[in-house]
Amino acid sequence: MNFFLSEEQLMIQSATRDFAQNELLPGAIERDRDKKHPTEQIKAMGDLGFMGMLVKPEYGGTGMDTLSYVLAMEEISKIDNSCSVCMSVQNSLVSSGIQAYASEELKHKYLPKLSSGEMIGAFCLSEPEAGSDATMQRTTAVDEGDHYIVNGTKNWITNGKYAGMYIVIAQTDAEKGHRGINAIIVDADAEGVTTGELEDKMGIRASDTCSVMFQDVKVPKENRIGEDGFGFKFAMKVLSGGRIGIAAQALGIAGGAYELALKYSHEREAFGKAINKHQAVAFKLADMATQIEAAKMMVYRSAWLKDNNMPYDQASAMAKLFASDIAQTVTTEAVQVHGGYGYVREYHVERLMRDAKITQIYEGTSEIQKIVISRNAIKGKLYLPVKEELVTT
Ligand code: CAA
């Protein structure tokens, strides 16, 4: 009996685990080595409903809660993070953003295709000179009456090459600062949209990260998400949810590395006994397990807060910060437990160690999470689901 996951959530967890083991593990090393996009694997994920978990059935999704989505993200991230980052961007940044803030027409036009995986979406915020300082958008969306003309370059775009649509964050009225920014849906086949070379990355190498260029792209006004000038707040709001997905990814990476280390520690003998009978290895396993359990509580709690319509910005920033840090430590220790075998591709654990690093960088670096957390903490906001008078200010 699990103390707080429902029977349905436990079922999703175990079904995803089986899927990841059977469908994603084969070929994961080769896809990573060759930067080969997991097209078939993502199609299979779409067929099974993973690409629209947070989308309501009326828009073609499976309408799951955030905690179920987190459990699925965690299991997939134990095995293949090029697949899980695609799933995270699709669910958290693209589809959830459209579902929460776009017009009914846009929801009906895009969500069914995104949910089935027939179409992949990308979120275009970062620019060559605006990553963390997201208000400094150089990409422009000039208001031409019934349409916008979009110009600019976006960098580090996950799903950039294979996307059928982009949510582009662009400046319409520079004088208004962040209140002059809009979020606009641009179809990938619109005239003037081009993509750059695939980035040659340290980890998540099969995920298609590239720059996306917009040159005099004409976009109908109806493609704007929300009111005029809502784009920056839109980006902040979806990123708060997105950070739960990346925290779940980091948790999965740590969990995957730990499981590999544990298995190896039973099989490998040194000085006449299994290496986990030596305190040097046993204590490493103890530290790894403790860190994973702590991160799990934070990640699940941030999902629970979101599912219960409670403020979760602070909790998701904390969960991402902590889970991505422990993913670094746990994967490094898991490689150490494997010794020389940990350093070669065949044992998978070095790939997880390389994948871990990006979780401290994308969807807001660890330093950005600390800005969010400290600003809230200084205001006395801890968002604990306890009685007001018990919250320490
Ligand atoms: N929800 C709603 N509104 C929010 C908000 C939130 N979570 N956070 C900020 N805002 C609002 C503020 O209230 C403020 O509005 P008003 O002026 O009307 O009061 C406005 O937005 C500006 O806020 P700040 O003054 O706090 O803005 P700032 O310039 O100090 O920056 C920041 C805040 C947190 C540092 C922000 O710039 C940020 O999050 N930067 C990181 C961006 C990021 O995460 N990039 C990742 C790229 S996407 C990616 O990686 C996807 C991928 O492909 C995997």
Short mmCIF file of C-alpha atoms and ligand atoms in Angstrom, two decimals:
data_model
loop_
_atom_site.label_atom_id
_atom_site.label_comp_id
_atom_site.label_asym_id
_atom_site.label_seq_id
_atom_site.Cartn_x
_atom_site.Cartn_y
_atom_site.Cartn_z
CA MET A 1 0.00 0.00 0.00
CA ASN A 2 1.43 3.35 -1.02
CA PHE A 3 0.89 6.14 1.48
CA PHE A 4 -0.34 8.80 -0.89
CA LEU A 5 -0.32 7.79 -4.55
CA SER A 6 -3.69 6.60 -5.83
CA GLU A 7 -4.15 3.21 -7.49
CA GLU A 8 -4.43 5.00 -10.86
CA GLN A 9 -1.21 6.93 -10.28
CA LEU A 10 0.61 3.74 -9.30
CA MET A 11 -0.69 2.11 -12.48
CA ILE A 12 0.59 5.02 -14.62
CA GLN A 13 3.95 4.78 -12.89
CA SER A 14 4.36 1.07 -13.56
CA ALA A 15 3.01 1.22 -17.13
CA THR A 16 5.42 4.05 -17.95
CA ARG A 17 8.27 2.14 -16.39
CA ASP A 18 7.53 -0.88 -18.60
CA PHE A 19 7.20 1.32 -21.67
CA ALA A 20 10.53 3.06 -20.99
CA GLN A 21 12.34 -0.24 -20.38
CA ASN A 22 10.88 -1.97 -23.43
CA GLU A 23 10.58 0.84 -25.98
CA LEU A 24 13.06 3.56 -25.04
CA LEU A 25 16.04 1.69 -23.62
CA PRO A 26 16.86 -0.22 -26.82
CA GLY A 27 18.90 2.12 -29.00
CA ALA A 28 19.18 4.90 -26.39
CA ILE A 29 22.99 4.73 -26.40
CA GLU A 30 23.18 4.85 -30.20
CA ARG A 31 20.67 7.70 -30.53
CA ASP A 32 22.68 9.70 -27.99
CA ARG A 33 25.99 8.93 -29.71
CA ASP A 34 24.71 9.80 -33.19
CA LYS A 35 22.42 12.72 -32.26
CA LYS A 36 19.63 10.68 -33.86
CA HIS A 37 16.22 12.19 -33.19
CA PRO A 38 13.90 9.71 -31.37
CA THR A 39 11.13 10.18 -33.95
CA GLU A 40 9.64 6.67 -33.62
CA GLN A 41 9.87 6.71 -29.83
CA ILE A 42 8.09 10.07 -29.64
CA LYS A 43 5.41 8.79 -32.00
CA ALA A 44 4.89 5.81 -29.67
CA MET A 45 4.70 8.21 -26.72
CA GLY A 46 2.05 10.20 -28.59
CA ASP A 47 0.06 7.05 -29.36
CA LEU A 48 0.04 6.15 -25.66
CA GLY A 49 -1.09 9.61 -24.54
CA PHE A 50 2.18 10.85 -22.99
CA MET A 51 2.29 13.96 -25.17
CA GLY A 52 -1.04 15.34 -23.95
CA MET A 53 -1.20 14.22 -20.34
CA LEU A 54 -2.15 17.66 -19.03
CA VAL A 55 -4.62 18.42 -21.81
CA LYS A 56 -8.34 17.92 -21.18
CA PRO A 57 -10.07 15.16 -23.19
CA GLU A 58 -12.25 17.74 -25.00
CA TYR A 59 -9.04 19.02 -26.64
CA GLY A 60 -7.70 15.55 -27.36
CA GLY A 61 -5.58 14.97 -24.26
CA THR A 62 -5.75 12.35 -21.53
CA GLY A 63 -6.60 14.93 -18.83
CA MET A 64 -4.33 13.58 -16.10
CA ASP A 65 -3.30 15.46 -12.99
CA THR A 66 0.16 16.98 -12.60
CA LEU A 67 1.31 14.29 -10.16
CA SER A 68 0.56 11.54 -12.71
CA TYR A 69 2.47 13.53 -15.31
CA VAL A 70 5.41 13.87 -12.89
CA LEU A 71 5.43 10.10 -12.27
CA ALA A 72 5.51 9.44 -16.02
CA MET A 73 8.23 12.06 -16.58
CA GLU A 74 10.29 10.49 -13.79
CA GLU A 75 10.13 6.98 -15.25
CA ILE A 76 10.92 8.11 -18.80
CA SER A 77 13.80 10.25 -17.51
CA LYS A 78 15.38 7.23 -15.85
CA ILE A 79 15.94 5.89 -19.35
CA ASP A 80 15.96 8.54 -22.08
CA ASN A 81 16.08 12.27 -21.48
CA SER A 82 15.98 13.25 -25.12
CA CYS A 83 12.46 11.81 -25.06
CA SER A 84 11.50 13.24 -21.67
CA VAL A 85 12.57 16.80 -22.52
CA CYS A 86 10.42 16.67 -25.66
CA MET A 87 7.50 15.45 -23.52
CA SER A 88 8.11 18.14 -20.91
CA VAL A 89 8.22 21.06 -23.34
CA GLN A 90 5.18 19.72 -25.21
CA ASN A 91 3.07 19.23 -22.07
CA SER A 92 4.20 21.96 -19.70
CA LEU A 93 5.26 24.89 -21.82
CA VAL A 94 3.35 24.51 -25.07
CA SER A 95 0.05 22.66 -24.49
CA SER A 96 -0.57 23.81 -20.92
CA GLY A 97 0.09 27.40 -21.98
CA ILE A 98 -2.35 27.17 -24.88
CA GLN A 99 -4.97 25.40 -22.76
CA ALA A 100 -4.79 27.99 -19.97
CA TYR A 101 -4.53 31.22 -21.95
CA ALA A 102 -5.25 30.89 -25.69
CA SER A 103 -8.56 31.43 -27.50
CA GLU A 104 -10.95 28.52 -28.07
CA GLU A 105 -10.06 28.60 -31.79
CA LEU A 106 -6.36 28.17 -31.05
CA LYS A 107 -7.06 25.43 -28.52
CA HIS A 108 -9.14 23.47 -31.03
CA LYS A 109 -6.65 24.08 -33.81
CA TYR A 110 -3.48 23.01 -32.00
CA LEU A 111 -4.18 20.92 -28.89
CA PRO A 112 -5.53 17.73 -30.54
CA LYS A 113 -2.50 17.48 -32.84
CA LEU A 114 -0.08 18.28 -30.03
CA SER A 115 -1.73 15.77 -27.69
CA SER A 116 -1.56 12.92 -30.18
CA GLY A 117 2.06 13.71 -30.98
CA GLU A 118 1.16 14.31 -34.64
CA MET A 119 2.58 17.79 -34.11
CA ILE A 120 5.52 18.78 -31.91
CA GLY A 121 5.63 22.24 -30.37
CA ALA A 122 8.49 24.44 -29.21
CA PHE A 123 8.72 27.37 -26.82
CA CYS A 124 10.84 30.23 -28.15
CA LEU A 125 11.94 32.57 -25.36
CA SER A 126 15.75 32.49 -25.20
CA GLU A 127 17.75 34.63 -27.58
CA PRO A 128 21.46 34.97 -28.31
CA GLU A 129 21.55 37.91 -25.89
CA ALA A 130 18.53 37.26 -23.67
CA GLY A 131 18.54 34.01 -21.70
CA SER A 132 18.07 34.63 -18.00
CA ASP A 133 17.09 38.28 -18.46
CA ALA A 134 13.90 37.37 -20.26
CA THR A 135 12.48 40.90 -20.44
CA MET A 136 15.21 41.91 -22.93
CA GLN A 137 13.58 40.42 -26.03
CA ARG A 138 15.13 41.57 -29.30
CA THR A 139 12.71 39.59 -31.43
CA THR A 140 9.97 41.94 -32.58
CA ALA A 141 6.32 41.41 -33.48
CA VAL A 142 5.28 44.63 -35.18
CA ASP A 143 1.55 45.30 -35.07
CA GLU A 144 0.30 45.79 -38.64
CA GLY A 145 -3.42 45.92 -37.91
CA ASP A 146 -4.80 42.45 -38.59
CA HIS A 147 -1.40 40.73 -38.39
CA TYR A 148 2.07 40.89 -36.86
CA ILE A 149 5.39 40.91 -38.68
CA VAL A 150 7.86 38.85 -36.67
CA ASN A 151 11.63 39.31 -36.95
CA GLY A 152 14.41 37.88 -34.81
CA THR A 153 16.45 34.87 -33.75
CA LYS A 154 15.71 32.44 -30.94
CA ASN A 155 18.44 30.27 -29.43
CA TRP A 156 18.65 26.89 -27.67
CA ILE A 157 15.19 25.88 -28.82
CA THR A 158 14.26 22.39 -27.64
CA ASN A 159 12.27 20.56 -30.37
CA GLY A 160 13.43 23.37 -32.71
CA LYS A 161 14.04 21.22 -35.79
CA TYR A 162 11.03 18.89 -35.65
CA ALA A 163 8.44 21.36 -34.36
CA GLY A 164 5.33 22.07 -36.41
CA MET A 165 4.60 25.22 -34.42
CA TYR A 166 6.44 27.67 -32.19
CA ILE A 167 5.22 29.83 -29.34
CA VAL A 168 7.31 32.93 -29.93
CA ILE A 169 7.85 35.55 -27.22
CA ALA A 170 8.45 38.87 -28.96
CA GLN A 171 8.51 42.60 -28.26
CA THR A 172 5.67 44.63 -29.78
CA ASP A 173 6.09 47.90 -27.91
CA ALA A 174 9.58 48.45 -26.51
CA GLU A 175 8.52 51.56 -24.58
CA LYS A 176 6.25 49.43 -22.42
CA GLY A 177 9.11 47.08 -21.40
CA HIS A 178 7.86 43.67 -20.30
CA ARG A 179 4.26 44.88 -20.69
CA GLY A 180 4.88 45.35 -24.43
CA ILE A 181 5.81 41.68 -24.99
CA ASN A 182 3.48 39.20 -26.74
CA ALA A 183 3.32 35.41 -27.06
CA ILE A 184 2.39 34.45 -30.61
CA ILE A 185 1.92 31.08 -32.30
CA VAL A 186 3.95 30.81 -35.49
CA ASP A 187 3.55 27.79 -37.78
CA ALA A 188 6.85 26.18 -38.72
CA ASP A 189 5.91 26.21 -42.41
CA ALA A 190 5.18 29.96 -42.48
CA GLU A 191 7.23 31.87 -45.01
CA GLY A 192 10.39 33.32 -43.45
CA VAL A 193 10.89 30.66 -40.73
CA THR A 194 14.20 28.80 -40.85
CA THR A 195 16.19 26.71 -38.38
CA GLY A 196 19.92 26.54 -37.65
CA GLU A 197 22.27 23.57 -37.28
CA LEU A 198 21.62 21.09 -34.50
CA GLU A 199 23.67 21.94 -31.41
CA ASP A 200 26.37 19.38 -30.53
CA LYS A 201 25.53 19.01 -26.85
CA MET A 202 27.10 17.35 -23.81
CA GLY A 203 23.89 15.51 -22.92
CA ILE A 204 20.33 14.95 -24.19
CA ARG A 205 22.12 14.64 -27.52
CA ALA A 206 19.25 13.08 -29.46
CA SER A 207 16.97 16.00 -28.61
CA ASP A 208 16.85 18.53 -31.44
CA THR A 209 18.16 21.80 -30.03
CA CYS A 210 18.80 24.58 -32.55
CA SER A 211 18.25 28.24 -33.23
CA VAL A 212 15.09 29.35 -35.04
CA MET A 213 15.10 32.43 -37.26
CA PHE A 214 12.10 34.57 -38.18
CA GLN A 215 12.44 36.93 -41.10
CA ASP A 216 9.45 39.15 -41.96
CA VAL A 217 7.06 36.38 -40.93
CA LYS A 218 3.42 37.42 -41.32
CA VAL A 219 1.30 36.03 -38.48
CA PRO A 220 -2.46 36.61 -38.05
CA LYS A 221 -3.45 38.62 -34.97
CA GLU A 222 -5.66 35.71 -33.84
CA ASN A 223 -2.46 33.74 -33.14
CA ARG A 224 -1.60 35.93 -30.16
CA ILE A 225 -2.08 34.18 -26.81
CA GLY A 226 -4.01 36.33 -24.34
CA GLU A 227 -4.39 40.09 -24.27
CA ASP A 228 -1.96 42.49 -25.92
CA GLY A 229 1.15 42.75 -23.71
CA PHE A 230 0.51 39.49 -21.80
CA GLY A 231 3.50 37.66 -23.34
CA PHE A 232 6.03 38.09 -20.55
CA LYS A 233 3.61 37.05 -17.82
CA PHE A 234 2.52 34.16 -20.01
CA ALA A 235 6.16 33.01 -20.21
CA MET A 236 6.64 33.33 -16.45
CA LYS A 237 3.43 31.45 -15.68
CA VAL A 238 4.12 28.52 -17.99
CA LEU A 239 7.73 28.32 -16.83
CA SER A 240 6.55 27.95 -13.22
CA GLY A 241 4.69 24.81 -14.32
CA GLY A 242 7.48 23.76 -16.67
CA ARG A 243 9.91 23.73 -13.78
CA ILE A 244 7.89 20.94 -12.16
CA GLY A 245 8.46 18.87 -15.32
CA ILE A 246 12.21 19.54 -15.34
CA ALA A 247 12.40 18.84 -11.59
CA ALA A 248 10.71 15.49 -12.33
CA GLN A 249 13.25 14.90 -15.10
CA ALA A 250 16.13 15.58 -12.68
CA LEU A 251 14.55 13.26 -10.13
CA GLY A 252 14.24 10.55 -12.77
CA ILE A 253 17.86 10.98 -13.85
CA ALA A 254 18.99 10.57 -10.23
CA GLY A 255 16.66 7.59 -9.73
CA GLY A 256 17.86 5.90 -12.92
CA ALA A 257 21.52 6.29 -11.97
CA TYR A 258 20.82 5.04 -8.45
CA GLU A 259 19.02 1.93 -9.72
CA LEU A 260 21.95 1.13 -12.01
CA ALA A 261 24.45 1.65 -9.19
CA LEU A 262 22.43 -0.50 -6.80
CA LYS A 263 22.16 -3.35 -9.30
CA TYR A 264 25.87 -3.17 -10.10
CA SER A 265 26.76 -3.09 -6.39
CA HIS A 266 25.04 -6.46 -5.90
CA GLU A 267 26.71 -8.04 -8.93
CA ARG A 268 30.25 -6.77 -8.59
CA GLU A 269 32.55 -8.35 -6.06
CA ALA A 270 35.77 -6.99 -4.59
CA PHE A 271 37.92 -8.42 -1.82
CA GLY A 272 35.73 -11.53 -1.71
CA LYS A 273 32.28 -9.93 -1.33
CA ALA A 274 29.70 -7.80 -3.14
CA ILE A 275 30.89 -4.21 -3.21
CA ASN A 276 27.77 -3.04 -1.34
CA LYS A 277 29.00 -5.05 1.64
CA HIS A 278 31.86 -2.56 1.88
CA GLN A 279 30.96 0.52 3.86
CA ALA A 280 32.60 2.81 1.27
CA VAL A 281 29.94 1.79 -1.27
CA ALA A 282 27.07 1.17 1.17
CA PHE A 283 27.33 4.72 2.54
CA LYS A 284 27.32 6.15 -0.97
CA LEU A 285 24.08 4.26 -1.63
CA ALA A 286 22.65 5.59 1.64
CA ASP A 287 23.42 9.18 0.68
CA MET A 288 22.05 8.74 -2.83
CA ALA A 289 18.81 7.15 -1.58
CA THR A 290 18.30 9.90 1.00
CA GLN A 291 18.83 12.68 -1.51
CA ILE A 292 16.42 11.09 -3.97
CA GLU A 293 13.71 10.68 -1.30
CA ALA A 294 14.08 14.33 -0.25
CA ALA A 295 13.87 15.54 -3.86
CA LYS A 296 10.87 13.27 -4.48
CA MET A 297 8.93 14.90 -1.64
CA MET A 298 9.63 18.36 -3.06
CA VAL A 299 8.76 17.48 -6.65
CA TYR A 300 5.57 15.58 -5.75
CA ARG A 301 4.53 18.37 -3.40
CA SER A 302 4.91 21.05 -6.07
CA ALA A 303 2.71 18.93 -8.36
CA TRP A 304 0.20 18.46 -5.55
CA LEU A 305 0.04 22.22 -4.94
CA LYS A 306 -0.63 22.83 -8.63
CA ASP A 307 -3.30 20.11 -8.71
CA ASN A 308 -4.98 21.69 -5.71
CA ASN A 309 -4.97 25.19 -7.21
CA MET A 310 -2.56 26.51 -4.61
CA PRO A 311 0.39 28.83 -5.40
CA TYR A 312 3.29 26.73 -6.64
CA ASP A 313 5.87 29.16 -8.13
CA GLN A 314 8.02 28.96 -5.02
CA ALA A 315 7.65 25.20 -4.61
CA SER A 316 8.45 24.47 -8.27
CA ALA A 317 11.55 26.71 -8.18
CA MET A 318 12.75 24.96 -5.01
CA ALA A 319 12.01 21.51 -6.43
CA LYS A 320 13.92 22.25 -9.64
CA LEU A 321 16.86 23.77 -7.78
CA PHE A 322 17.16 20.86 -5.36
CA ALA A 323 16.38 18.00 -7.74
CA SER A 324 18.82 19.26 -10.38
CA ASP A 325 21.57 19.60 -7.76
CA ILE A 326 21.06 16.10 -6.40
CA ALA A 327 20.90 14.74 -9.97
CA GLN A 328 24.47 16.02 -10.37
CA THR A 329 25.68 14.45 -7.13
CA VAL A 330 23.85 11.16 -7.49
CA THR A 331 24.89 10.53 -11.10
CA THR A 332 28.52 11.34 -10.28
CA GLU A 333 28.44 8.92 -7.35
CA ALA A 334 26.70 6.28 -9.47
CA VAL A 335 29.56 6.47 -11.97
CA GLN A 336 32.00 6.15 -9.06
CA VAL A 337 30.25 3.00 -7.78
CA HIS A 338 30.66 1.50 -11.27
CA GLY A 339 34.40 2.33 -11.31
CA GLY A 340 35.90 2.08 -14.79
CA TYR A 341 32.69 0.56 -16.19
CA GLY A 342 30.85 3.73 -15.26
CA TYR A 343 33.06 5.70 -17.59
CA VAL A 344 32.07 3.82 -20.74
CA ARG A 345 28.87 4.21 -22.76
CA GLU A 346 27.71 0.61 -22.47
CA TYR A 347 26.70 0.96 -18.82
CA HIS A 348 24.31 3.94 -19.43
CA VAL A 349 25.30 5.72 -16.25
CA GLU A 350 27.76 8.13 -17.89
CA ARG A 351 24.92 9.26 -20.19
CA LEU A 352 22.73 10.06 -17.19
CA MET A 353 25.62 12.00 -15.64
CA ARG A 354 25.93 14.09 -18.83
CA ASP A 355 22.14 14.55 -19.02
CA ALA A 356 21.96 15.74 -15.41
CA LYS A 357 23.88 18.94 -16.10
CA ILE A 358 21.27 20.52 -18.35
CA THR A 359 18.62 20.37 -15.60
CA GLN A 360 20.60 23.05 -13.75
CA ILE A 361 20.52 25.25 -16.86
CA TYR A 362 17.30 25.09 -18.86
CA GLU A 363 13.87 26.45 -17.92
CA GLY A 364 15.69 28.87 -15.64
CA THR A 365 19.21 28.28 -14.33
CA SER A 366 19.76 27.37 -10.68
CA GLU A 367 20.71 30.99 -10.12
CA ILE A 368 17.35 32.14 -11.57
CA GLN A 369 15.54 29.71 -9.23
CA LYS A 370 17.39 31.34 -6.33
CA ILE A 371 16.16 34.77 -7.49
CA VAL A 372 12.58 33.48 -7.52
CA ILE A 373 12.95 31.71 -4.16
CA SER A 374 14.72 34.56 -2.38
CA ARG A 375 12.23 37.18 -3.62
CA ASN A 376 9.36 35.07 -2.29
CA ALA A 377 11.19 34.19 0.92
CA ILE A 378 11.93 37.85 1.66
CA LYS A 379 8.21 38.58 1.28
CA GLY A 380 7.59 35.82 3.84
CA LYS A 381 5.96 33.48 1.33
CA LEU A 382 6.64 29.82 1.90
CA TYR A 383 3.38 28.51 0.45
CA LEU A 384 3.17 25.68 2.92
CA PRO A 385 -0.23 24.05 3.01
CA VAL A 386 -0.57 24.68 6.76
CA LYS A 387 -2.52 27.14 8.82
CA GLU A 388 -1.52 30.74 8.17
CA GLU A 389 -0.34 31.34 11.73
CA LEU A 390 2.12 28.45 11.54
CA VAL A 391 4.01 29.91 8.57
CA THR A 392 7.35 31.37 9.67
CA THR A 393 7.86 34.82 8.23
N1 CAA B 1 3.74 34.58 -12.73
C1 CAA B 1 3.09 35.70 -13.12
N2 CAA B 1 3.70 36.91 -13.26
C2 CAA B 1 5.02 36.96 -12.98
C3 CAA B 1 5.75 35.82 -12.57
C4 CAA B 1 5.05 34.59 -12.43
N3 CAA B 1 5.65 33.46 -12.06
N4 CAA B 1 7.04 36.18 -12.39
C5 CAA B 1 7.12 37.50 -12.66
N5 CAA B 1 5.90 37.96 -13.02
C6 CAA B 1 5.51 39.32 -13.39
C7 CAA B 1 5.81 40.30 -12.26
O1 CAA B 1 4.74 40.37 -11.34
C8 CAA B 1 6.00 41.60 -13.01
O2 CAA B 1 4.75 42.14 -13.38
P1 CAA B 1 4.33 43.66 -12.99
O3 CAA B 1 5.44 44.54 -13.45
O4 CAA B 1 3.04 43.86 -13.70
O5 CAA B 1 4.19 43.67 -11.49
C9 CAA B 1 6.64 41.14 -14.31
O6 CAA B 1 6.32 39.76 -14.48
C10 CAA B 1 8.13 41.32 -14.32
O7 CAA B 1 8.63 40.57 -13.22
P2 CAA B 1 10.04 40.86 -12.55
O8 CAA B 1 10.18 42.32 -12.27
O9 CAA B 1 10.20 39.92 -11.41
O10 CAA B 1 11.03 40.50 -13.75
P3 CAA B 1 12.59 40.37 -13.77
O11 CAA B 1 13.10 41.07 -14.98
O12 CAA B 1 13.17 40.75 -12.46
O13 CAA B 1 12.83 38.80 -14.07
C11 CAA B 1 13.02 36.49 -13.64
C12 CAA B 1 12.29 37.81 -13.33
C13 CAA B 1 12.44 35.50 -12.64
C14 CAA B 1 14.50 36.58 -13.43
C15 CAA B 1 12.66 36.07 -15.09
O14 CAA B 1 13.28 36.92 -16.03
C16 CAA B 1 13.03 34.63 -15.42
O15 CAA B 1 12.35 33.71 -14.99
N6 CAA B 1 14.12 34.43 -16.19
C17 CAA B 1 14.51 33.11 -16.64
C18 CAA B 1 13.88 32.77 -17.95
C19 CAA B 1 13.93 31.30 -18.20
O16 CAA B 1 13.50 30.49 -17.39
N7 CAA B 1 14.38 30.92 -19.39
C20 CAA B 1 14.36 29.55 -19.79
C21 CAA B 1 14.14 29.47 -21.25
S1 CAA B 1 12.87 28.38 -21.72
C22 CAA B 1 13.57 26.86 -21.84
O17 CAA B 1 14.63 26.60 -21.36
C23 CAA B 1 12.70 25.86 -22.49
C24 CAA B 1 13.41 24.72 -23.11
O18 CAA B 1 13.62 24.75 -24.29
C25 CAA B 1 13.69 23.50 -22.30
#
